[in-house]
Amino acid sequence: MRRCAGLALLLAATFAAPFARPQAGAGVVRYHYGDNPAWADPNFDDSAWPIAPNSSFPAPAYQSDGFFWVRAQVAIPAGASDPVAIESKTIDPFPNVQELWVNGRLVGRNGDFPAHARPLAHPRMLVFDIPPGVVRPSSVAPVVLRAWDAPADNAMSLRLRHPDPVNVEFSIAGAPLLHALSSQTQDRA
């Protein structure tokens, strides 16, 4: 445990200047219920979607299909150069399925969507590598999260009369730093 923490701190110190983590949730986060592959397009106009105050929004309703999408513009640090990764922090009361798109490219998935649904109890922080050339330093990249909560889980939330919101934050930084921080976070869990 100490060795992992020490390694993470060493990596953080080594990469802190060129890969400083941007403020999570600094940009506008928008969300929408339902499922439409066109929403992954980086040029999709999401201006009619509700804004998630503090990156938080209600979980899909019980009677819904359980799908929701989240879109945000995420800052790329000035010193970021390949390899870079994206960190997705999600606080969702139930296991779900997620896939993450950066600048129109699918970069990762956790679980399987319906028709063969396999929702997973996911870690609080997921880190996915971004392929070379997908983002540029000192720019902003559209980040899109597609997720699915099993409707039965939402019914449980309704029965408990405590419909916890979903909270999502994104950061893009150097891959070694984000993977080290993710490992350190998992060790504490």
PDB file of C-alpha atoms in Angstrom:
ATOM      1  CA  MET A   1       0.000   0.000   0.000  1.00  0.00           C
ATOM      2  CA  ARG A   2       2.761   2.448   0.965  1.00  0.00           C
ATOM      3  CA  ARG A   3       4.721   1.473  -2.112  1.00  0.00           C
ATOM      4  CA  CYS A   4       1.737   2.283  -4.378  1.00  0.00           C
ATOM      5  CA  ALA A   5       1.177   5.596  -2.616  1.00  0.00           C
ATOM      6  CA  GLY A   6       4.866   6.433  -2.920  1.00  0.00           C
ATOM      7  CA  LEU A   7       4.897   5.511  -6.613  1.00  0.00           C
ATOM      8  CA  ALA A   8       1.807   7.626  -7.246  1.00  0.00           C
ATOM      9  CA  LEU A   9       3.355  10.610  -5.472  1.00  0.00           C
ATOM     10  CA  LEU A  10       6.605  10.188  -7.416  1.00  0.00           C
ATOM     11  CA  LEU A  11       4.700  10.033 -10.701  1.00  0.00           C
ATOM     12  CA  ALA A  12       2.567  12.995  -9.698  1.00  0.00           C
ATOM     13  CA  ALA A  13       5.643  15.058  -8.885  1.00  0.00           C
ATOM     14  CA  THR A  14       7.383  13.991 -12.096  1.00  0.00           C
ATOM     15  CA  PHE A  15       4.443  14.764 -14.340  1.00  0.00           C
ATOM     16  CA  ALA A  16       2.740  17.562 -12.377  1.00  0.00           C
ATOM     17  CA  ALA A  17       4.026  20.464 -14.441  1.00  0.00           C
ATOM     18  CA  PRO A  18       3.434  19.142 -17.961  1.00  0.00           C
ATOM     19  CA  PHE A  19       0.285  17.226 -17.056  1.00  0.00           C
ATOM     20  CA  ALA A  20      -1.408  19.336 -14.404  1.00  0.00           C
ATOM     21  CA  ARG A  21      -4.932  18.043 -13.912  1.00  0.00           C
ATOM     22  CA  PRO A  22      -7.557  20.535 -15.080  1.00  0.00           C
ATOM     23  CA  GLN A  23     -10.300  21.469 -12.671  1.00  0.00           C
ATOM     24  CA  ALA A  24     -12.896  18.727 -12.868  1.00  0.00           C
ATOM     25  CA  GLY A  25     -16.347  20.014 -13.696  1.00  0.00           C
ATOM     26  CA  ALA A  26     -15.017  23.411 -14.767  1.00  0.00           C
ATOM     27  CA  GLY A  27     -16.991  23.350 -18.022  1.00  0.00           C
ATOM     28  CA  VAL A  28     -20.726  23.193 -18.647  1.00  0.00           C
ATOM     29  CA  VAL A  29     -22.058  19.654 -18.301  1.00  0.00           C
ATOM     30  CA  ARG A  30     -25.275  18.804 -20.163  1.00  0.00           C
ATOM     31  CA  TYR A  31     -27.357  15.633 -19.958  1.00  0.00           C
ATOM     32  CA  HIS A  32     -30.215  13.955 -21.800  1.00  0.00           C
ATOM     33  CA  TYR A  33     -32.251  10.779 -21.264  1.00  0.00           C
ATOM     34  CA  GLY A  34     -32.766   8.265 -24.064  1.00  0.00           C
ATOM     35  CA  ASP A  35     -30.381   6.766 -26.590  1.00  0.00           C
ATOM     36  CA  ASN A  36     -29.286   8.098 -29.966  1.00  0.00           C
ATOM     37  CA  PRO A  37     -25.871   7.330 -31.524  1.00  0.00           C
ATOM     38  CA  ALA A  38     -25.873  10.795 -33.161  1.00  0.00           C
ATOM     39  CA  TRP A  39     -25.274  12.280 -29.705  1.00  0.00           C
ATOM     40  CA  ALA A  40     -21.662  10.996 -29.759  1.00  0.00           C
ATOM     41  CA  ASP A  41     -20.869  13.284 -32.733  1.00  0.00           C
ATOM     42  CA  PRO A  42     -18.519  16.042 -31.548  1.00  0.00           C
ATOM     43  CA  ASN A  43     -20.453  18.558 -33.697  1.00  0.00           C
ATOM     44  CA  PHE A  44     -23.873  17.665 -32.258  1.00  0.00           C
ATOM     45  CA  ASP A  45     -25.708  20.766 -30.970  1.00  0.00           C
ATOM     46  CA  ASP A  46     -26.581  19.975 -27.338  1.00  0.00           C
ATOM     47  CA  SER A  47     -27.644  23.537 -26.454  1.00  0.00           C
ATOM     48  CA  ALA A  48     -31.256  22.403 -25.853  1.00  0.00           C
ATOM     49  CA  TRP A  49     -30.140  19.806 -23.279  1.00  0.00           C
ATOM     50  CA  PRO A  50     -30.517  20.662 -19.583  1.00  0.00           C
ATOM     51  CA  ILE A  51     -27.418  21.878 -17.767  1.00  0.00           C
ATOM     52  CA  ALA A  52     -26.318  19.708 -14.848  1.00  0.00           C
ATOM     53  CA  PRO A  53     -25.698  22.123 -11.973  1.00  0.00           C
ATOM     54  CA  ASN A  54     -22.485  21.111 -10.184  1.00  0.00           C
ATOM     55  CA  SER A  55     -22.215  18.229 -12.715  1.00  0.00           C
ATOM     56  CA  SER A  56     -25.144  16.521 -10.971  1.00  0.00           C
ATOM     57  CA  PHE A  57     -28.504  15.427 -12.393  1.00  0.00           C
ATOM     58  CA  PRO A  58     -31.382  13.051 -11.517  1.00  0.00           C
ATOM     59  CA  ALA A  59     -30.975   9.364 -12.368  1.00  0.00           C
ATOM     60  CA  PRO A  60     -33.243   8.152 -15.201  1.00  0.00           C
ATOM     61  CA  ALA A  61     -36.861   7.627 -14.180  1.00  0.00           C
ATOM     62  CA  TYR A  62     -38.138   4.108 -13.497  1.00  0.00           C
ATOM     63  CA  GLN A  63     -40.429   4.157 -16.535  1.00  0.00           C
ATOM     64  CA  SER A  64     -37.550   5.146 -18.868  1.00  0.00           C
ATOM     65  CA  ASP A  65     -35.314   2.840 -20.903  1.00  0.00           C
ATOM     66  CA  GLY A  66     -32.489   3.625 -18.439  1.00  0.00           C
ATOM     67  CA  PHE A  67     -30.191   5.338 -20.976  1.00  0.00           C
ATOM     68  CA  PHE A  68     -28.653   8.738 -20.400  1.00  0.00           C
ATOM     69  CA  TRP A  69     -25.987  10.788 -22.138  1.00  0.00           C
ATOM     70  CA  VAL A  70     -23.677  13.434 -20.726  1.00  0.00           C
ATOM     71  CA  ARG A  71     -21.732  15.964 -22.819  1.00  0.00           C
ATOM     72  CA  ALA A  72     -19.030  18.408 -21.734  1.00  0.00           C
ATOM     73  CA  GLN A  73     -16.178  20.443 -23.209  1.00  0.00           C
ATOM     74  CA  VAL A  74     -13.006  19.427 -21.363  1.00  0.00           C
ATOM     75  CA  ALA A  75      -9.807  21.482 -21.331  1.00  0.00           C
ATOM     76  CA  ILE A  76      -6.598  19.817 -22.524  1.00  0.00           C
ATOM     77  CA  PRO A  77      -3.580  21.026 -20.504  1.00  0.00           C
ATOM     78  CA  ALA A  78      -0.948  23.040 -22.392  1.00  0.00           C
ATOM     79  CA  GLY A  79       1.800  20.498 -21.675  1.00  0.00           C
ATOM     80  CA  ALA A  80      -0.254  17.435 -22.562  1.00  0.00           C
ATOM     81  CA  SER A  81       1.340  15.297 -25.210  1.00  0.00           C
ATOM     82  CA  ASP A  82       0.861  11.640 -26.037  1.00  0.00           C
ATOM     83  CA  PRO A  83       0.196   9.476 -24.157  1.00  0.00           C
ATOM     84  CA  VAL A  84      -2.838  11.143 -22.593  1.00  0.00           C
ATOM     85  CA  ALA A  85      -5.850   9.637 -20.868  1.00  0.00           C
ATOM     86  CA  ILE A  86      -9.255  10.685 -19.634  1.00  0.00           C
ATOM     87  CA  GLU A  87     -10.512  10.229 -16.119  1.00  0.00           C
ATOM     88  CA  SER A  88     -14.249   9.851 -15.636  1.00  0.00           C
ATOM     89  CA  LYS A  89     -15.455  10.182 -12.060  1.00  0.00           C
ATOM     90  CA  THR A  90     -19.005   8.965 -11.710  1.00  0.00           C
ATOM     91  CA  ILE A  91     -21.062   8.762  -8.572  1.00  0.00           C
ATOM     92  CA  ASP A  92     -24.145   6.736  -9.416  1.00  0.00           C
ATOM     93  CA  PRO A  93     -26.100   4.857  -6.748  1.00  0.00           C
ATOM     94  CA  PHE A  94     -26.315   1.649  -8.804  1.00  0.00           C
ATOM     95  CA  PRO A  95     -24.158  -0.492 -11.103  1.00  0.00           C
ATOM     96  CA  ASN A  96     -24.421   0.659 -14.678  1.00  0.00           C
ATOM     97  CA  VAL A  97     -22.844   0.442 -18.115  1.00  0.00           C
ATOM     98  CA  GLN A  98     -20.718   3.273 -19.493  1.00  0.00           C
ATOM     99  CA  GLU A  99     -18.880   4.142 -22.654  1.00  0.00           C
ATOM    100  CA  LEU A 100     -16.796   7.250 -23.149  1.00  0.00           C
ATOM    101  CA  TRP A 101     -16.174   9.208 -26.337  1.00  0.00           C
ATOM    102  CA  VAL A 102     -13.526  11.914 -26.827  1.00  0.00           C
ATOM    103  CA  ASN A 103     -13.661  14.117 -29.903  1.00  0.00           C
ATOM    104  CA  GLY A 104     -15.967  11.597 -31.596  1.00  0.00           C
ATOM    105  CA  ARG A 105     -13.772   8.538 -30.847  1.00  0.00           C
ATOM    106  CA  LEU A 106     -14.839   5.724 -28.558  1.00  0.00           C
ATOM    107  CA  VAL A 107     -12.034   5.437 -25.970  1.00  0.00           C
ATOM    108  CA  GLY A 108     -13.486   2.994 -23.446  1.00  0.00           C
ATOM    109  CA  ARG A 109     -16.375   0.938 -22.138  1.00  0.00           C
ATOM    110  CA  ASN A 110     -17.259  -0.541 -18.754  1.00  0.00           C
ATOM    111  CA  GLY A 111     -19.916  -3.301 -18.924  1.00  0.00           C
ATOM    112  CA  ASP A 112     -22.283  -4.295 -21.752  1.00  0.00           C
ATOM    113  CA  PHE A 113     -25.389  -2.465 -22.976  1.00  0.00           C
ATOM    114  CA  PRO A 114     -28.760  -4.113 -23.645  1.00  0.00           C
ATOM    115  CA  ALA A 115     -29.770  -6.445 -25.333  1.00  0.00           C
ATOM    116  CA  HIS A 116     -27.136  -8.465 -23.441  1.00  0.00           C
ATOM    117  CA  ALA A 117     -26.896  -6.074 -20.519  1.00  0.00           C
ATOM    118  CA  ARG A 118     -24.138  -6.611 -18.032  1.00  0.00           C
ATOM    119  CA  PRO A 119     -24.076  -3.627 -15.684  1.00  0.00           C
ATOM    120  CA  LEU A 120     -21.001  -3.502 -13.500  1.00  0.00           C
ATOM    121  CA  ALA A 121     -20.324  -2.091 -10.103  1.00  0.00           C
ATOM    122  CA  HIS A 122     -17.826   0.407 -11.379  1.00  0.00           C
ATOM    123  CA  PRO A 123     -14.997   2.090  -9.570  1.00  0.00           C
ATOM    124  CA  ARG A 124     -15.549   5.715  -8.675  1.00  0.00           C
ATOM    125  CA  MET A 125     -12.821   6.627 -11.177  1.00  0.00           C
ATOM    126  CA  LEU A 126     -12.414   5.102 -14.640  1.00  0.00           C
ATOM    127  CA  VAL A 127      -9.332   5.939 -16.710  1.00  0.00           C
ATOM    128  CA  PHE A 128      -9.150   5.281 -20.438  1.00  0.00           C
ATOM    129  CA  ASP A 129      -6.217   5.987 -22.750  1.00  0.00           C
ATOM    130  CA  ILE A 130      -6.914   8.417 -25.593  1.00  0.00           C
ATOM    131  CA  PRO A 131      -5.463   7.352 -28.957  1.00  0.00           C
ATOM    132  CA  PRO A 132      -2.647   9.553 -30.306  1.00  0.00           C
ATOM    133  CA  GLY A 133      -3.787  12.595 -32.264  1.00  0.00           C
ATOM    134  CA  VAL A 134      -7.350  12.675 -30.891  1.00  0.00           C
ATOM    135  CA  VAL A 135      -6.708  15.734 -28.697  1.00  0.00           C
ATOM    136  CA  ARG A 136      -4.330  18.704 -28.952  1.00  0.00           C
ATOM    137  CA  PRO A 137      -2.614  20.498 -26.061  1.00  0.00           C
ATOM    138  CA  SER A 138      -4.108  23.878 -25.084  1.00  0.00           C
ATOM    139  CA  SER A 139      -7.458  23.082 -26.656  1.00  0.00           C
ATOM    140  CA  VAL A 140     -10.875  21.879 -25.610  1.00  0.00           C
ATOM    141  CA  ALA A 141     -12.275  18.459 -26.516  1.00  0.00           C
ATOM    142  CA  PRO A 142     -15.895  17.363 -26.570  1.00  0.00           C
ATOM    143  CA  VAL A 143     -16.346  14.476 -24.129  1.00  0.00           C
ATOM    144  CA  VAL A 144     -19.457  12.316 -24.293  1.00  0.00           C
ATOM    145  CA  LEU A 145     -20.568   9.684 -21.800  1.00  0.00           C
ATOM    146  CA  ARG A 146     -23.243   7.165 -22.781  1.00  0.00           C
ATOM    147  CA  ALA A 147     -24.590   5.219 -19.811  1.00  0.00           C
ATOM    148  CA  TRP A 148     -27.362   2.835 -18.882  1.00  0.00           C
ATOM    149  CA  ASP A 149     -28.892   2.161 -15.479  1.00  0.00           C
ATOM    150  CA  ALA A 150     -31.049  -0.942 -15.248  1.00  0.00           C
ATOM    151  CA  PRO A 151     -34.659   0.241 -14.804  1.00  0.00           C
ATOM    152  CA  ALA A 152     -35.177  -2.211 -11.918  1.00  0.00           C
ATOM    153  CA  ASP A 153     -32.412  -0.427 -10.028  1.00  0.00           C
ATOM    154  CA  ASN A 154     -34.167   2.876 -10.587  1.00  0.00           C
ATOM    155  CA  ALA A 155     -37.360   1.318  -9.190  1.00  0.00           C
ATOM    156  CA  MET A 156     -35.471   0.426  -6.024  1.00  0.00           C
ATOM    157  CA  SER A 157     -34.320   4.033  -5.785  1.00  0.00           C
ATOM    158  CA  LEU A 158     -37.938   5.133  -6.159  1.00  0.00           C
ATOM    159  CA  ARG A 159     -39.116   2.701  -3.454  1.00  0.00           C
ATOM    160  CA  LEU A 160     -36.515   4.010  -1.076  1.00  0.00           C
ATOM    161  CA  ARG A 161     -37.788   7.523  -1.810  1.00  0.00           C
ATOM    162  CA  HIS A 162     -34.210   8.657  -1.968  1.00  0.00           C
ATOM    163  CA  PRO A 163     -33.493   9.131  -5.672  1.00  0.00           C
ATOM    164  CA  ASP A 164     -29.794   9.891  -5.478  1.00  0.00           C
ATOM    165  CA  PRO A 165     -28.514  12.050  -8.309  1.00  0.00           C
ATOM    166  CA  VAL A 166     -25.826  11.016 -10.740  1.00  0.00           C
ATOM    167  CA  ASN A 167     -22.647  13.097 -10.566  1.00  0.00           C
ATOM    168  CA  VAL A 168     -20.094  13.049 -13.395  1.00  0.00           C
ATOM    169  CA  GLU A 169     -16.738  14.821 -13.765  1.00  0.00           C
ATOM    170  CA  PHE A 170     -14.033  14.521 -16.428  1.00  0.00           C
ATOM    171  CA  SER A 171     -10.313  15.364 -16.554  1.00  0.00           C
ATOM    172  CA  ILE A 172      -7.753  14.874 -19.308  1.00  0.00           C
ATOM    173  CA  ALA A 173      -4.068  14.653 -18.410  1.00  0.00           C
ATOM    174  CA  GLY A 174      -0.999  12.506 -18.891  1.00  0.00           C
ATOM    175  CA  ALA A 175      -1.795   8.788 -18.995  1.00  0.00           C
ATOM    176  CA  PRO A 176       0.934   7.753 -16.482  1.00  0.00           C
ATOM    177  CA  LEU A 177      -0.345  10.242 -13.906  1.00  0.00           C
ATOM    178  CA  LEU A 178      -4.031   9.333 -14.266  1.00  0.00           C
ATOM    179  CA  HIS A 179      -3.339   5.585 -14.172  1.00  0.00           C
ATOM    180  CA  ALA A 180      -1.185   6.021 -11.041  1.00  0.00           C
ATOM    181  CA  LEU A 181      -3.863   8.124  -9.325  1.00  0.00           C
ATOM    182  CA  SER A 182      -6.524   5.586 -10.306  1.00  0.00           C
ATOM    183  CA  SER A 183      -4.475   2.746  -8.818  1.00  0.00           C
ATOM    184  CA  GLN A 184      -3.967   4.711  -5.627  1.00  0.00           C
ATOM    185  CA  THR A 185      -7.717   5.416  -5.396  1.00  0.00           C
ATOM    186  CA  GLN A 186      -8.551   1.722  -5.920  1.00  0.00           C
ATOM    187  CA  ASP A 187      -6.065   0.730  -3.190  1.00  0.00           C
ATOM    188  CA  ARG A 188      -7.945   2.959  -0.713  1.00  0.00           C
ATOM    189  CA  ALA A 189     -11.360   1.507  -1.588  1.00  0.00           C
TER     190      ALA A 189
END
